[in-house]
Structure formats: C-alpha cells, structure tokens
Amino acid sequence: MSVKEELFKRLKEAVVNGDPEEVSKIAKKVVEVGIDPLEAVEKALVAGVLELGDKWVKGEVFIADVVAAADAMKVGLSILKNEIVKRGRSVKYLGRIVIGTVEGDIHDIGKSIVATLWEASGFEVIDLGVDVPPQKFVEAVKQYKPDVVGMSALLTTSMLKQRETIEAIKQAGLRDKVKIVIGGAPTTEEWAKEIGADGWAPDAFSAVQLIKRLFGIEG
Amino acid sequence: MARPRIEVLSRDEVEEIHLRSLNILNRVGVRIEHEEALNMLRDIGAEVDLNKKIVRIPEHIVREALKRTPPIVRLYHRDGKNYVELYGWSTYFVVGSAAYYYIDWRTGEIRRPMTRDLADVAKLADALPNTHIMSTALVPADIPEIVADRWRMYVVLKRCSKPIDTGAFTIEGVPDAAKLMKAVVGEENVSRKPFMIFAICSSPPLKWSSLTVQNLMDCAKYGIPVHIIPMPQTGGTAPATLAGAVLQANAEFLSGVVIAQFTKPGTPIVYSGSPTVFDQRFATSCTGYIEVGLMSAAFSHLAKFYGVPSASYTMVSDAKTFDQQATLEPAFGALISVLSGINMAIGSGMMLEENGISLLKLVIDDDIAGSALRFAKGIQIDVETLADWLIEEVGPGGLFLKYRHTREWWRKEHFIPKLLDKKTTDTWKKSGSKTLDTVAREFIEKVLKEHSVEPLPPDIEKSLDNAMLEILKKHKVEKVPEI
C-alpha cells in the first residue's frame, strides 16, 4: 500500500469512527506530504460519511454515529479546504442545500438530523438554524444559490410559515431557481402540495430518499 | 396493609439530583426567549444576559419559588362541584392531548380529525369510569388553525363534564380560555374552581420558547393550573443516560416554577414530564420504551420531594395501528404510574409518537387503568378479609360459592374489566370468536349511541356560545362546523 493509500484508509476510518482528533492529525499529514487534498476529501472524508449514512439506512449503525462522522468530516474538510483553494480547485458535491426551521419554531433536532443525513449522502448543506424568518431564507437563496431549500416545522402554528416562506421566495423572483422541500411532524403530503412545495418527507429516512430522487440519484 | 409502591431513586439520589439541578441553573442557566420574563428575572436578582437571552438563576430564588408552590392542585368538573385532587399517591388517568391525527375506529384509517371526531372522543371519555380527566384531544382540521386551540376547548366543554387538560398555541390562547371558563363558572371561580389545566412544555435542552413563556405567565396571572412538561429525549435533546435526562428535565422544571411563582405567587403547578427515548436507529422519539417508565417514576419522586403533584406521559404507545403493542405499552405505563404515585397518568387513547388518538385504544386503556388502580390498592388485611372463620366453617374439600361472604366480597375485591374476555372457550366461540378490537368497536358504538352527557344549564350554554362567538369574530371566522 502506498503512503497515499495508507493515509486515505486511516482518514476514512477516523471519519467512520467519528474521531475528530485523529481526522485532524491525518488531514494535516496529507497537507504536509503534499498529497492531492481534493482526492483526500472525496476518497476518504466523503467516502467515510457516505458509508455511515448508508449503514444507518440499513439499520447497522445509530444516528449518533452518523452525526459524529459528519462532524469529524467537517474537521477534516476545514483543514483540507485551504489547500484545495490554494491549488485553485474546489470540492464537488452532488448539490447544495439550504435548510432551516421556520420562524416561530425552535425545534432543532429533526432539522439537524436531516441536515446531517443529507451531508452523509454527499450534499453540501448550509444550516440556517431555528426560528428562521422568511426573509432570511430569501437572503440565503440569493447568497448561496442552493439547488434546494429545506424547511422544517414541528408546530401546527409554525407550519403556516412554510407557506409564507415559499411566498416570500416567489415574490423575490427566486422560485424557479430552487426546489423547495418541507417536513416536520404536523406536515402532510397534501399540505406540501397545497403550498406549492416540490417535495415532502415525513421522516429522516424519507428525507434521504426524497433528496436523492430530486437529484435523480439511485436510492 | 402495605400499599404496593416502587422507588427508583433513593432519598439521597433525589437530593443529589436536586442539588445538581440548582447548580445547572446557577452555572449554565436557561435560555428564555421572552423579554418580559427576562426583565422580571433580572429584577429579582437573576443574572441575565439580554443578548443571549440566558438567565442564570441563583439557588435562593429557586428555593423561594418552591416555597410559593401549593402542594395540592384541584381540578374541577365544569359543574364546579365534583373535582379530582392531585395530591399524594392517587393516580388519575388523562386522555392524550393535541393529536394532529385521528385513527378512525371504524376503518382504521389514519386521517386528520374533524370537529365531530373530537366530540366523539369527549363523549366517550365522559362515559369511561377510569378515565378521569379529558383533554382537548384533537386538533380539528375543519376550523382555521388560528382559533383551533380555543375551538377544541369549546367543543370538549360541550360534550364532556370532566376536567380538561389543554394547551394554547397562540398568544391569545390563555386569556381567551379564561373567558370561556368565566362564561361557565363565573369570573371569581376561574382560579377558585378551575376545570382546565394547561400544558406548558419547555424546549430541551434548557430552553423556553416565547409562546410557552407567554402562556405560562398568563396562566399564573389568572391563577389557572399548569403542568410544566420537560420532554427530554435520551440521546437527542438530553443525555443518553436516564440520570442525566432526569437531571436536565428537573432543572427545566425548576426554571418554569421560578417564572410562574415570580409572576404570581401561589400559581398551581404540577410537575409533569414527557420523557422519550430517542431511537438512534430510526431518529424517532418514542414514548413506549420501558425506560420512559423509569424516568416518569423518577419525576414522581422528585415531585414528592418538592411537595408538588406529579404527572407524566406514561400511557402513550408507539404502535402505528391498533395491535398488541398498542395495549402492552400503556399496560406497563399504567402500572408504573400507580406504583410510583404519578397523580396524572397522561396519554390514554394516544399513539403515533403523541400524534394520534384512537378510540379503540382509549376504551382499552380505561380497562388497563382500572386494573392498575385496583392493583395499587393492594391486599386488604383484617378479620373480615382474612376470613379464617369461614375457612374453618367450609373445611377441607368444601366450596365457598354459597356463602354470603363470597357474594359480598367477590365483587368488592376484583376489578371487572369491561372488555377483556373471561368466558369459556366454547362460549367465546359461540358468541362469534370476537377478538379484542371487535369487542372494543362494539363497545364504542354502543356508548356513542346510548350515553348522554349531562348538558350545560341553558343560560350557561348560552354565555359559553357567546364567548366563543366573540373569539371567532375577532379572528373573522364566520363558518364553523357542527359539533
């Protein structure tokens, strides 16, 4: 096994184990010995998280394991990104997604899990957090130019903000630039249709399938 | 007579959880997204970071708040005469509240509920002997969301005479509820004879939403009872360890007590909880895990330590359809509730991650509740029940059937379930080989047809109608469904 292969193998393992210290150590080593950082991201970091996301869907690991792996991946990414930029290149994702819990709702966990699972499916996810007003979604669409916007709502009252947010994106003339998907306990497929969303997922499993379907990727 | 009890924490452990909770409130604090509350807490000496909305609460404030909390909470029936008293080791069973889905008892279909479904739940709960507190069980889809919280109260009030566990999901929710209560029992009795109790849920970890705090402060101002519901998810929004989840929940409960008791001293508070297991395999929040029982029992110990009534969501099942799981999970929950002295065992009729109400489950939960309550009474030991004179009289090889003692005591000693089958196999076959769900369905049909709810006196009904009409007008809701 070459030095490169050996490092990639260890880096991927560290991601799978959710070990940020180890990831950080090996990522620095990758930079130090001058191995292609982009290849390290794709073959080790992303590969590790993809493997875990896949295992979760199959019921082989716990969601906490996926979250830990995604966090470890981000540690590695922040180290390797500088080097990638230096070489004038960029990390390729399957797509870019902006996600947030709508205004009036401070439920974090469902949204965060979906964000992590989407990351673990190979997407770049920008998390706007909770209690996100419609205007902030609009600004995020302008700033990040995502392929998809995801909105979570856990309350029957805050659910109405999903409609408002879609309206705000429409009014800003951005509706045809993004696909919009929604989720959360009180939401339904009918509700998604009614407010003109492009997709709906009732749970974390379906959120993964939904996003793959939207991007035409085999589930 | 030894009353059957379980203790999942020792006295020392309770004390330790209490002290560590004080430490968390003092060192970490809670995030409160409500300006008035933040200012109030700053004024009484808490350390408030207005930017981050973090409040660090010193120990003496928590102790003072606890001193102001009444030890007994009474929930009246809407007639202002009957009541349940939340105190000591008595357990009352409560219908699960605010479900967004209804599991149709005729077809099994999971669908959005209508107002008439809520009326059915209310009528059935009114008739069930071991279901003591009704709730605003469903969020009907045939009324605009903006008034749905108060519409539920109105519908239930009309169709059920029992106390109501409810909640508001709007800023006007509590003040308007006070108007509805006033219409029924008169202004002076809104706090003296409250027939509604409000669910107040913190947002773990250590966070309070602005709407919840507004509802809590409003209830305090009106003197309406609340149950403060920390809802730790093990391994999600709380530590994966049961001890850690209980500790964090306890700190959240105490912070709620502080907000309420410094809004108005003497606010009636129940120590409630909806602990769940966050299933790492499916990312679901589960209520039917046996560990939910352990955490609920721990909450009850802590409540008794603080001298306040207790509640927990112990009756909710994770089953998706009415099957064996839907009955075995609440059976554990009911038994744990009575054995650990939880005063309000909440969730009868509820399934689907606290999102659905099933009438089939509700009627069987009533039998489960009756069984658990009987168990909690234990074995009565005295001359009459020991009956050694009778054993002597009957003698070896005799039969007890013909004796007066048998006729008198058999009925007294046993809880006779309404639905569970005790017939001979042959009789069971001859009467149609019915499974429990069929028996339950027939029972529901019969009760809905035959039971009549004590109507409100005409003048009170009229003032209630007017109060609701005003609320609807305020929100420009003109068309309302029939009840």
Coordinates of C-alpha atoms in Angstrom, one line a residue, chain B residues 1 50 54 96 103 105 117 143 145 249 267 316 355 373 388 405 412 427 440 444 446 453 465 473:
Chain B
M1 CA -51.8 -3.0 54.6
L50 CA -30.2 40.1 27.4
I54 CA -29.6 33.4 29.0
G96 CA -53.7 12.4 25.5
I103 CA -57.2 6.8 13.8
W105 CA -62.3 3.5 14.9
D117 CA -64.4 13.3 15.9
I143 CA -61.6 25.1 11.7
E145 CA -55.6 26.9 12.7
A249 CA -35.5 17.9 33.0
T267 CA -49.7 29.5 40.9
V316 CA -48.8 6.7 25.0
N355 CA -49.6 12.5 17.2
L373 CA -55.8 1.3 40.1
D388 CA -60.4 -17.6 58.9
H405 CA -69.2 -13.6 52.3
K412 CA -65.6 -5.8 46.1
T427 CA -69.0 -19.6 24.9
A440 CA -63.9 -2.6 21.7
I444 CA -67.6 2.3 21.3
K446 CA -72.9 1.3 22.0
V453 CA -73.6 13.8 28.6
D465 CA -71.7 30.2 23.0
K473 CA -65.5 37.1 15.3

